[in-house]
PDB file of C-alpha atoms in Angstrom:
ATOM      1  CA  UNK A   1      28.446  61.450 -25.833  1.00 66.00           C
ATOM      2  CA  UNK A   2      32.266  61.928 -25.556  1.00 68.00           C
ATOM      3  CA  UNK A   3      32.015  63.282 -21.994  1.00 75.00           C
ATOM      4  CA  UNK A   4      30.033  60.318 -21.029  1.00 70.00           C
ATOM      5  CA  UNK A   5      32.450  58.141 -22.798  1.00 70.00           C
ATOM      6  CA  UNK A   6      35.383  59.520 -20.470  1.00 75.00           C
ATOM      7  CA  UNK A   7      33.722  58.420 -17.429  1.00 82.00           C
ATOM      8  CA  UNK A   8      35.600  55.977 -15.214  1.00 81.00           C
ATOM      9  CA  UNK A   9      32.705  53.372 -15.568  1.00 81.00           C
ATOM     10  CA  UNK A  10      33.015  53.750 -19.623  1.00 76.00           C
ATOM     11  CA  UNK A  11      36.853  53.789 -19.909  1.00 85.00           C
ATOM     12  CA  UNK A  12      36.421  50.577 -17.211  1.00 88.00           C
ATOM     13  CA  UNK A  13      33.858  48.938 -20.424  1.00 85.00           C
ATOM     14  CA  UNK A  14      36.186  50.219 -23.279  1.00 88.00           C
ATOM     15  CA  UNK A  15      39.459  48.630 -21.511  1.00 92.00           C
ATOM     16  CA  UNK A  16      36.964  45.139 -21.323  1.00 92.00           C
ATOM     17  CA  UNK A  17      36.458  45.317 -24.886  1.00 93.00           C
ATOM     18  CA  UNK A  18      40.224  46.176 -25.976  1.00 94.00           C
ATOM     19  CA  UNK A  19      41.424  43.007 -24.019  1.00 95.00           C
ATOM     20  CA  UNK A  20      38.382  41.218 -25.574  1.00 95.00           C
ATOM     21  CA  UNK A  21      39.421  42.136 -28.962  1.00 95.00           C
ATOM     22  CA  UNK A  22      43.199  41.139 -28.458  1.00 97.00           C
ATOM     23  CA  UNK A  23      41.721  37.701 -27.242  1.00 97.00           C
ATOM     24  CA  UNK A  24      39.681  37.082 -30.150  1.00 96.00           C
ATOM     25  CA  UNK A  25      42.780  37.916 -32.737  1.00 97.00           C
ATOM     26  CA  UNK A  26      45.340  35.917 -31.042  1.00 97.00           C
ATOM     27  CA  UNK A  27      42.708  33.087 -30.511  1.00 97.00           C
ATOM     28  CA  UNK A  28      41.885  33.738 -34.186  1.00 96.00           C
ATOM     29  CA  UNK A  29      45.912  33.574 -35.669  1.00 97.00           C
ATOM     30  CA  UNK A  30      46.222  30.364 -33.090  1.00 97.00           C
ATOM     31  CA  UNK A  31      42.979  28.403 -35.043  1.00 96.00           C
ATOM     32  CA  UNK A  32      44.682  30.064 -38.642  1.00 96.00           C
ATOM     33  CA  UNK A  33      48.239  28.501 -37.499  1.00 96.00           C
ATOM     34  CA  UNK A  34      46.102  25.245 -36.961  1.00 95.00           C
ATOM     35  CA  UNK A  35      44.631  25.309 -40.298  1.00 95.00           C
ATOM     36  CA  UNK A  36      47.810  26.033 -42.101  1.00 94.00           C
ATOM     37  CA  UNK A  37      49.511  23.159 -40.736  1.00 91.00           C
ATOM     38  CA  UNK A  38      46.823  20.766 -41.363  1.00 92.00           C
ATOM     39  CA  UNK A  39      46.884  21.899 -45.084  1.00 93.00           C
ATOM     40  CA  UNK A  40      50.073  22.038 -45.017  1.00 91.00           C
ATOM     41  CA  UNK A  41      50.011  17.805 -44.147  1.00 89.00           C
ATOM     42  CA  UNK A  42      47.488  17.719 -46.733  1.00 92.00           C
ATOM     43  CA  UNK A  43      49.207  19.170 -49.443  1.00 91.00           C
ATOM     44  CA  UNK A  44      52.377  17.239 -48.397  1.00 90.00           C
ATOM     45  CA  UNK A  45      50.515  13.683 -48.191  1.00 91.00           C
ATOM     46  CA  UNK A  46      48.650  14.372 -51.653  1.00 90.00           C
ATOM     47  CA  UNK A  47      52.239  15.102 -53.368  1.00 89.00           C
ATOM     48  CA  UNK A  48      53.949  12.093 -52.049  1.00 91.00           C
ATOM     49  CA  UNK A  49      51.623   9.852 -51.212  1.00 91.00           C
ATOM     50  CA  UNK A  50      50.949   7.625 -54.445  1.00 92.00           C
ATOM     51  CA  UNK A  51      54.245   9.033 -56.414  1.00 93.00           C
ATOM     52  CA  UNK A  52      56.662   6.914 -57.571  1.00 94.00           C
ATOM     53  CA  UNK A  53      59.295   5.363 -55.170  1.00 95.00           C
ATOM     54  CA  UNK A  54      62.812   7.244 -55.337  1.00 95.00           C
ATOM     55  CA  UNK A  55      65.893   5.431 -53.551  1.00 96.00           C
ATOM     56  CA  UNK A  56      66.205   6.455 -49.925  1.00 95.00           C
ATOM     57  CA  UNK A  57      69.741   7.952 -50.714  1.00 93.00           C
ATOM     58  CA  UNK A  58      67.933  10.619 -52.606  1.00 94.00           C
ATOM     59  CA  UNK A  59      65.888  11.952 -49.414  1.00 95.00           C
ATOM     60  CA  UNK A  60      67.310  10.910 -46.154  1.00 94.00           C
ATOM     61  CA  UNK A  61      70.836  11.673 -45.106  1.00 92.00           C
ATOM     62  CA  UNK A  62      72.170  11.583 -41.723  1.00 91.00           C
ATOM     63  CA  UNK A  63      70.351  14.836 -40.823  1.00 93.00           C
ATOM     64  CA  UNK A  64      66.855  14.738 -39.608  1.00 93.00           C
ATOM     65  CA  UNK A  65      64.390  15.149 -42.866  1.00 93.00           C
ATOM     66  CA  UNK A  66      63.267  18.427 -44.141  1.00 92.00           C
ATOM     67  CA  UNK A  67      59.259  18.656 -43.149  1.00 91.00           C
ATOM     68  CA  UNK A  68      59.104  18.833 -47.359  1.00 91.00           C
ATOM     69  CA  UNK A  69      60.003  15.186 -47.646  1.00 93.00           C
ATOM     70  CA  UNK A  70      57.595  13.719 -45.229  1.00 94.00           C
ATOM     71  CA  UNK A  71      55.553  11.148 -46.741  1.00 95.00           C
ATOM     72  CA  UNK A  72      57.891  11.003 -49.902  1.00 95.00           C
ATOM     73  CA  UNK A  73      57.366   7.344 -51.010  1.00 96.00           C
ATOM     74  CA  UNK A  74      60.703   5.692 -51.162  1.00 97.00           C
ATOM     75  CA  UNK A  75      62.546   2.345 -51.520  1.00 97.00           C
ATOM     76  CA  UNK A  76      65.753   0.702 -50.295  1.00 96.00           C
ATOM     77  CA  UNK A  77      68.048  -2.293 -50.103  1.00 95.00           C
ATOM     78  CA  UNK A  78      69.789  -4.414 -46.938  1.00 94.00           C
ATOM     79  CA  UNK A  79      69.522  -6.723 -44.143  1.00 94.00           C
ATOM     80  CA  UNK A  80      66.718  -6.987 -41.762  1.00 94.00           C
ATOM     81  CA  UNK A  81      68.617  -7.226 -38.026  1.00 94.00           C
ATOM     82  CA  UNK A  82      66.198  -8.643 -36.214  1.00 93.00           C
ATOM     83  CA  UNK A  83      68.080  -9.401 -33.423  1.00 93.00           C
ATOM     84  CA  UNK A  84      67.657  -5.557 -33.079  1.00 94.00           C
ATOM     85  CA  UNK A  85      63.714  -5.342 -33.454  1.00 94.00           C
ATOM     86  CA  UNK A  86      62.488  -2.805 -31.039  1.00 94.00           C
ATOM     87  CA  UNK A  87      58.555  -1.918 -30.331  1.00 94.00           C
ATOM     88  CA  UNK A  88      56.942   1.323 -29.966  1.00 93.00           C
ATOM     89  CA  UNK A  89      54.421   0.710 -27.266  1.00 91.00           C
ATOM     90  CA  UNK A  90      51.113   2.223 -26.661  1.00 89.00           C
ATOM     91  CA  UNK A  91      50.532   3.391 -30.447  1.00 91.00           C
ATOM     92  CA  UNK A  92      46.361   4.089 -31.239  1.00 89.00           C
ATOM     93  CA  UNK A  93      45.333   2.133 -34.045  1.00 89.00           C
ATOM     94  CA  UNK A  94      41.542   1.390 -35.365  1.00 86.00           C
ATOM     95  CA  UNK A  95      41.446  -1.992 -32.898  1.00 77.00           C
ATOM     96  CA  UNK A  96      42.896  -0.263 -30.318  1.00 85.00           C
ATOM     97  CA  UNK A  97      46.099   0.352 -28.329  1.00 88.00           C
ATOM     98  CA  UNK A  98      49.381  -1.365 -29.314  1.00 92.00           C
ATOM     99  CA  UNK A  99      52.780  -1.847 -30.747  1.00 93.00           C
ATOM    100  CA  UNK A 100      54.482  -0.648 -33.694  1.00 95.00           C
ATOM    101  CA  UNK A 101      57.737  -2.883 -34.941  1.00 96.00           C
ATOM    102  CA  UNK A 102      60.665  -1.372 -35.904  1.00 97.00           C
ATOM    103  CA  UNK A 103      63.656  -3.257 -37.407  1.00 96.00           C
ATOM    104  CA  UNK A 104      67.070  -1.377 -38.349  1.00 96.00           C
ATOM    105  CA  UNK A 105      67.087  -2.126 -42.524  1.00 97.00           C
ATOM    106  CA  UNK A 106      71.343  -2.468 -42.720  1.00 96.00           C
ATOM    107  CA  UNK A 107      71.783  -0.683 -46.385  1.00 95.00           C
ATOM    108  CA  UNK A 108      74.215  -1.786 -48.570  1.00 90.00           C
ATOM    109  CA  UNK A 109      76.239   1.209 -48.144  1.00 90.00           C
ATOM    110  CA  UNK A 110      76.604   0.529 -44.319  1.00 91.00           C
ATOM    111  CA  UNK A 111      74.012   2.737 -42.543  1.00 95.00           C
ATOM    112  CA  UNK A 112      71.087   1.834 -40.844  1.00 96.00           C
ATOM    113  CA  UNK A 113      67.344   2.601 -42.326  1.00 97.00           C
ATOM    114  CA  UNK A 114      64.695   1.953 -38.988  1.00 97.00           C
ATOM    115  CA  UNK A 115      61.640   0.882 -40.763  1.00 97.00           C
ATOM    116  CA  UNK A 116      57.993   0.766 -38.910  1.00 97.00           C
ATOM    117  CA  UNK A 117      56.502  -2.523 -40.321  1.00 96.00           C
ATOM    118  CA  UNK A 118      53.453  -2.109 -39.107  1.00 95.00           C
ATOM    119  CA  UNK A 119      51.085  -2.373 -35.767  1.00 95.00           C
ATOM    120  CA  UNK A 120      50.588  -5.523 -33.493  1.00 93.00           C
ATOM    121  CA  UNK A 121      47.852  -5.790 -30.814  1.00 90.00           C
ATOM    122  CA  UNK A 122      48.781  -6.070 -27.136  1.00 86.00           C
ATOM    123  CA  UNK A 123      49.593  -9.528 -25.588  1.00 80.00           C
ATOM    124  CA  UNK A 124      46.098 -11.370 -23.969  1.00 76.00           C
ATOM    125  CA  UNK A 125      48.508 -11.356 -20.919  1.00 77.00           C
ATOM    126  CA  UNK A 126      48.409  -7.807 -20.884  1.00 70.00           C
ATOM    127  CA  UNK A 127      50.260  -4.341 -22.091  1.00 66.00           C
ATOM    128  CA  UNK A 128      53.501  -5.801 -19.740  1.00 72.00           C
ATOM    129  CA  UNK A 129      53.459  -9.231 -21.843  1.00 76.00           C
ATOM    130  CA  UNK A 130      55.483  -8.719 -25.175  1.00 83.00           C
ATOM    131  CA  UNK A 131      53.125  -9.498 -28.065  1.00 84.00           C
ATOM    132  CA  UNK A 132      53.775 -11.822 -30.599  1.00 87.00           C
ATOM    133  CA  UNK A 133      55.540 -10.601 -33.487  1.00 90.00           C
ATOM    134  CA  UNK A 134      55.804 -11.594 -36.978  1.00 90.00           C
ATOM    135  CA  UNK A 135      59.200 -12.059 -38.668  1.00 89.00           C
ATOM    136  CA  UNK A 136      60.733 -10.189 -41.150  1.00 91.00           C
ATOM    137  CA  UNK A 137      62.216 -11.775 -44.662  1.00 90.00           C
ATOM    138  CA  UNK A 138      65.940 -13.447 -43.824  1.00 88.00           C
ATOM    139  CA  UNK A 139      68.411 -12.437 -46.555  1.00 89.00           C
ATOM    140  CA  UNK A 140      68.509  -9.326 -48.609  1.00 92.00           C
ATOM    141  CA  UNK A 141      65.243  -7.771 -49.228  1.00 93.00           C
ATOM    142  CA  UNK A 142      64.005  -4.440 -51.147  1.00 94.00           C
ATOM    143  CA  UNK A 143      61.561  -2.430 -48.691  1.00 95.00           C
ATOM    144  CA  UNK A 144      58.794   0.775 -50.403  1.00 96.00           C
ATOM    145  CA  UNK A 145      57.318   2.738 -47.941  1.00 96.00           C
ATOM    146  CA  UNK A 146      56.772   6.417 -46.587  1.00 97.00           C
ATOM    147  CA  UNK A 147      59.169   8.645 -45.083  1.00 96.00           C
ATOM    148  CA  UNK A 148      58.163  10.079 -41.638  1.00 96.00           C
ATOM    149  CA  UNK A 149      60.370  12.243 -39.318  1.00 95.00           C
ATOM    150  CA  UNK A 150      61.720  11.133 -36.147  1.00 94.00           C
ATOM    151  CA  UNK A 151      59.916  11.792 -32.988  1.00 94.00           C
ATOM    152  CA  UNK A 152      60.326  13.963 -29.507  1.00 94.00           C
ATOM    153  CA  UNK A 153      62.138  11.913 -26.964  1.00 91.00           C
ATOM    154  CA  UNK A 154      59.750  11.667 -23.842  1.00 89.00           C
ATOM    155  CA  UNK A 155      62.248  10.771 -21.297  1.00 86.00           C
ATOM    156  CA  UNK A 156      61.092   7.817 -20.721  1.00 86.00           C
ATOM    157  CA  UNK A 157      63.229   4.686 -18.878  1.00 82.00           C
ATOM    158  CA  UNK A 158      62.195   1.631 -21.299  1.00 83.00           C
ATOM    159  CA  UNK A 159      64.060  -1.679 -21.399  1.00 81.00           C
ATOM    160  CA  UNK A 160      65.808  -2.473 -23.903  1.00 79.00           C
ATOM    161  CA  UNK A 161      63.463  -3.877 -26.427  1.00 87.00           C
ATOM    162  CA  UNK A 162      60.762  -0.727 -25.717  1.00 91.00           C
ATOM    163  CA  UNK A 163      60.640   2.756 -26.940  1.00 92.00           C
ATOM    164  CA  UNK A 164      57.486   4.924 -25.779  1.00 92.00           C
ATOM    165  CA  UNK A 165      58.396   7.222 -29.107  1.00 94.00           C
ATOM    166  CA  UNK A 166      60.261   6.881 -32.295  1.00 96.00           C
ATOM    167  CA  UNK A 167      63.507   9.073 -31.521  1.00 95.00           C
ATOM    168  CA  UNK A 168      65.829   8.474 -33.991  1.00 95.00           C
ATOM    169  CA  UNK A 169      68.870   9.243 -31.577  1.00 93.00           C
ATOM    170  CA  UNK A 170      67.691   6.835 -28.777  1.00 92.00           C
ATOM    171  CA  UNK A 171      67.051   3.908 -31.155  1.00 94.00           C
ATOM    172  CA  UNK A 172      70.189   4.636 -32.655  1.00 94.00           C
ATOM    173  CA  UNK A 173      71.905   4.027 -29.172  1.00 91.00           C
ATOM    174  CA  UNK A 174      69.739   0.562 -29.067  1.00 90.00           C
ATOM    175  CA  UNK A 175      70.148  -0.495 -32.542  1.00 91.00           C
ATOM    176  CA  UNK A 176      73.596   0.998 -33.561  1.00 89.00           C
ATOM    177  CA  UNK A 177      75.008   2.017 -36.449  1.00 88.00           C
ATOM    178  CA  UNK A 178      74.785   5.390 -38.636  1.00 93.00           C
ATOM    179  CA  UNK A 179      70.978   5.642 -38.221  1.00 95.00           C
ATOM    180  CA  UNK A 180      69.472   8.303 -41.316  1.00 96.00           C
ATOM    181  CA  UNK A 181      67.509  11.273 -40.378  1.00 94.00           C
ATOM    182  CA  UNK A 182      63.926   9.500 -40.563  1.00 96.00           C
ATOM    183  CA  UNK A 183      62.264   6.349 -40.754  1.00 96.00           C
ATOM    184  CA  UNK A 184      60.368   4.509 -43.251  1.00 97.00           C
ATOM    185  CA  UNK A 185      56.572   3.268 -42.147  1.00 97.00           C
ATOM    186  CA  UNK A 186      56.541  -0.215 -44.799  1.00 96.00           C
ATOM    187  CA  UNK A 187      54.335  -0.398 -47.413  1.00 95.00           C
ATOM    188  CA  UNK A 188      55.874  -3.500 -49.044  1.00 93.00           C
ATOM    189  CA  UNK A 189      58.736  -5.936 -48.651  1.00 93.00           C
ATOM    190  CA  UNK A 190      60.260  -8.406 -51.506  1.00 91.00           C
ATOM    191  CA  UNK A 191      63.118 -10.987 -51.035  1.00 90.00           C
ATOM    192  CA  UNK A 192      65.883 -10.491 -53.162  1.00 83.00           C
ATOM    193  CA  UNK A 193      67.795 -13.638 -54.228  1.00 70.00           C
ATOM    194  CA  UNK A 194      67.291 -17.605 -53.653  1.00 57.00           C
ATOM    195  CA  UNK A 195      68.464 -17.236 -49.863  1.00 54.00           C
ATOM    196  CA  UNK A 196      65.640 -14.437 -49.064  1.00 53.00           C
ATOM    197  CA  UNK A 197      62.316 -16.124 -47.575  1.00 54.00           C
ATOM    198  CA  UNK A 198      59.047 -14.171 -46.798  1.00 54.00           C
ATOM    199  CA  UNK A 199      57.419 -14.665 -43.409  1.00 52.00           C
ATOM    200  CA  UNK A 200      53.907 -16.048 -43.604  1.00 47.00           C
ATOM    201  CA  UNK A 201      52.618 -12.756 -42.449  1.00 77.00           C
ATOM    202  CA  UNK A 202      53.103  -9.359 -41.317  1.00 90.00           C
ATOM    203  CA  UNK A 203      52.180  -6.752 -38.956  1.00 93.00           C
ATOM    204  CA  UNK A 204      48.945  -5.072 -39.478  1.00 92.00           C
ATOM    205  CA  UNK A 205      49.654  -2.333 -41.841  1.00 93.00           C
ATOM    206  CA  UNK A 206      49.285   1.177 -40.376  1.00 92.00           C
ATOM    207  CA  UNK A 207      46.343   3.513 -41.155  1.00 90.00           C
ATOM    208  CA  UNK A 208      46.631   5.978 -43.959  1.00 89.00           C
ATOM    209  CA  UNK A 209      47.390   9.577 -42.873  1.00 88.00           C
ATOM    210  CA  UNK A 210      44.685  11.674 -41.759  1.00 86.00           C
ATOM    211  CA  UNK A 211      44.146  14.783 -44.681  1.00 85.00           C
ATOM    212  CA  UNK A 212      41.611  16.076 -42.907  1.00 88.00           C
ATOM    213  CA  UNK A 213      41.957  20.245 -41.686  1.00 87.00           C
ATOM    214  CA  UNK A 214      38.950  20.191 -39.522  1.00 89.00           C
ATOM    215  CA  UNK A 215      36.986  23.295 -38.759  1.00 92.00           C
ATOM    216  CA  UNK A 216      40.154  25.818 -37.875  1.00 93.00           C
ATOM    217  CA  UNK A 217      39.251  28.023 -40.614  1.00 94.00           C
ATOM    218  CA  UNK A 218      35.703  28.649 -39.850  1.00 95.00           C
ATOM    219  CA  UNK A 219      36.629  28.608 -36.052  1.00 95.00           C
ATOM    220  CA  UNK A 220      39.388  31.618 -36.972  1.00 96.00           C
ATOM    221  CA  UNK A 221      37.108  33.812 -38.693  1.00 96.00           C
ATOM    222  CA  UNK A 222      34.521  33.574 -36.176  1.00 96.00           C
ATOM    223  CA  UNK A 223      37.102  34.692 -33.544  1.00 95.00           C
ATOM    224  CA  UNK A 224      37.554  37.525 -35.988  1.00 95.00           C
ATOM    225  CA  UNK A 225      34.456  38.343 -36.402  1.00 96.00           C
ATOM    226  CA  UNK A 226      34.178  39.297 -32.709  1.00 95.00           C
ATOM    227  CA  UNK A 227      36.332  42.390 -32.870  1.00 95.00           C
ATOM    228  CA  UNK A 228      34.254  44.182 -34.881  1.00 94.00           C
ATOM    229  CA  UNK A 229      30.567  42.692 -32.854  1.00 94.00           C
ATOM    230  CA  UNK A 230      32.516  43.504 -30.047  1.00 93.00           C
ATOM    231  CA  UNK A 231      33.072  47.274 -30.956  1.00 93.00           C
ATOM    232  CA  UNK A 232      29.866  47.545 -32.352  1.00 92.00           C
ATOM    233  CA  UNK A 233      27.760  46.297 -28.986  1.00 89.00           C
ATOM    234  CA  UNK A 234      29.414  48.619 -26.673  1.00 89.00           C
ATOM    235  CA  UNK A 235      29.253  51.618 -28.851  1.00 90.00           C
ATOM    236  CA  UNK A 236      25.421  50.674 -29.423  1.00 88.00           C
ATOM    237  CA  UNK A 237      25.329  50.767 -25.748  1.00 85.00           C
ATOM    238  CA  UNK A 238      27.060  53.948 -24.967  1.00 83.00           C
ATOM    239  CA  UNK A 239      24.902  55.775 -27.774  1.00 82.00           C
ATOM    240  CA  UNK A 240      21.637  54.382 -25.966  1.00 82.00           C
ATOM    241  CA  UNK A 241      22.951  55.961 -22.277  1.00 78.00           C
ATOM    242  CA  UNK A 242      23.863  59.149 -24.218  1.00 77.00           C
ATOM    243  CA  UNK A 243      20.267  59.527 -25.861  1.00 70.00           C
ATOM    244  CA  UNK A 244      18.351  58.584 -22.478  1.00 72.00           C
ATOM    245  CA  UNK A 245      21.039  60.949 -20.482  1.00 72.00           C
ATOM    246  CA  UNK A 246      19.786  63.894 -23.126  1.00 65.00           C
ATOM    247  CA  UNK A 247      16.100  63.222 -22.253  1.00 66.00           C
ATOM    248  CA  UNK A 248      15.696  61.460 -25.886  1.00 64.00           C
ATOM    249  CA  UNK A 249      14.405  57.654 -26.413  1.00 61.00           C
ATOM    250  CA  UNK A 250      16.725  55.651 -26.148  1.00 53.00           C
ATOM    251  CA  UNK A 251      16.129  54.184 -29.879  1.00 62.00           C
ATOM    252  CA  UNK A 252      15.279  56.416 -32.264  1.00 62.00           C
ATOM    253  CA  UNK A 253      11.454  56.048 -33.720  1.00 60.00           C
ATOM    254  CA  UNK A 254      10.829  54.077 -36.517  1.00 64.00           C
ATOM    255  CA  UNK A 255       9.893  56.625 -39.263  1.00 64.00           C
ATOM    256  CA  UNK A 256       5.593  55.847 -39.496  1.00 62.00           C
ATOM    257  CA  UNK A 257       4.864  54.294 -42.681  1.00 62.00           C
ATOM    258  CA  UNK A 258       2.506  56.405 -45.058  1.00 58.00           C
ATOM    259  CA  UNK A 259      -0.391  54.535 -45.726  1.00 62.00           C
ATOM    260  CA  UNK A 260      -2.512  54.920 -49.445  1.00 59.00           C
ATOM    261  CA  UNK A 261      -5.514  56.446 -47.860  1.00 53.00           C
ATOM    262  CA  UNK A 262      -3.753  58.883 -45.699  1.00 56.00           C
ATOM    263  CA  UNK A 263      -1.993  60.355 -48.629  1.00 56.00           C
ATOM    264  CA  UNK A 264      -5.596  60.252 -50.146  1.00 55.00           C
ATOM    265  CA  UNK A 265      -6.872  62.318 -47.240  1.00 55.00           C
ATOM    266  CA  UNK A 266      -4.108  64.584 -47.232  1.00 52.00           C
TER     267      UNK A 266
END
């Protein structure tokens, strides 16, 4: 069998396999890396999610968040400038493509907090038409909500008003000011003091994050899995040419069963 194995046409089926096998890990580690990160997310959102609110201070600085903090549920204190209100455009939400409004929060220790306040649908007029968008509270007002890191810059030309992602270093050329190193997707907004007056409504709140991890686990061990059912299939194969080259079957018989009555005879 091994000097059938060193034939060209064998070495050509062996050299199939071993780059079929190195597909089938790295596939495998790229569905594992998958899965991690997902849980990762998971175990990140089930932490922070519902835990009591901690002043902003205590998690965002000017430096962009640690990946720990995301979705750490936090509170702060300033100004709404809504002069400054920029949308996020063409953001997926469960009735469909839209807007998501973020104001610079000016904190009472002079930097700027950009909060997402939630989603508005597209203008009737179209995606070109800015949509209507609910005010936020005059005065000073006390915003909870979840910290999110900022977002890749897609290099993008906007006007002023639009940003197709939520960079944290382009808004904080558009909305000025030392912006922290996240934003803050609103859960709730109070007005603080007799001047402070609460707008009649708000943006549609956003989704809850997805926990899901999908099926990357199963997906990575089945890619495993096909190493060794690879191995196995072409040394199956090469052991059947080797018996039918020796002038043997190419399966061995089954051993025949011994029936009662022919021990009985015998």
């Amino acid at each position: 069998m091994l000097r059938l194995a060193l034939t060209p046409r064998w070495l050509g089926w062996f050299s199939l396999v071993a780059v079929a096998c190195v597909a089938f890990l790295l596939l495998g580690q790229w569905q594992w890396d998958r899965y991690e990160t997902k849980q990762a997310r998971a175990d990140r959102v089930e932490a922070h999610y519902t835990a009591p609110a901690v002043p902003v201070e205590e998690v965002l600085g000017q430096d962009p968040v640690p990946i720990d903090e995301e979705w750490r549920r936090v509170e702060a204190t300033g100004t709404y400038d809504v002069a400054q209100t920029v949308l996020a455009r063409n953001r997926p939400h469960e009735d469909g493509y839209g807007s998501e409004v973020l104001v610079p929060l000016r904190l009472e220790d002079g930097r700027t907090l950009i909060v997402d306040r939630g989603w508005v649908a597209n203008s009737p007029q179209g995606a070109e038409v800015r949509p209507e968008v609910p005010e936020p509270p005059t005065g000073e007002v006390e915003v909870t909500g979840w910290v999110r890191p900022g977002e890749p810059d897609l290099d993008r030309d906007m006007p002023d008003d639009l940003v197709a992602s939520i960079n944290l270093d382009q808004l904080a050329d558009r909305v000025g000011g030392d912006v922290l190193g996240g934003y803050v997707i609103m859960q709730d907004e109070q007005p603080l003091g007799a001047s402070g007056g609460a707008s009649a409504e708000r943006p549609t709140p956003l989704e809850e994050p997805d926990t899901g991890i999908g099926p990357h686990l199963a997906y990575a061990i089945q890619w495993w899995l096909g190493i060794p059912a690879a191995i196995a299939f072409v040394l199956v194969a090469l052991r059947r040419e080797a018996r039918v080259e020796a002038g043997l079957p190419a399966r061995e018989p089954r051993p025949k069963k011994v029936r009662i009555w022919d021990e009985e005879d015998g």
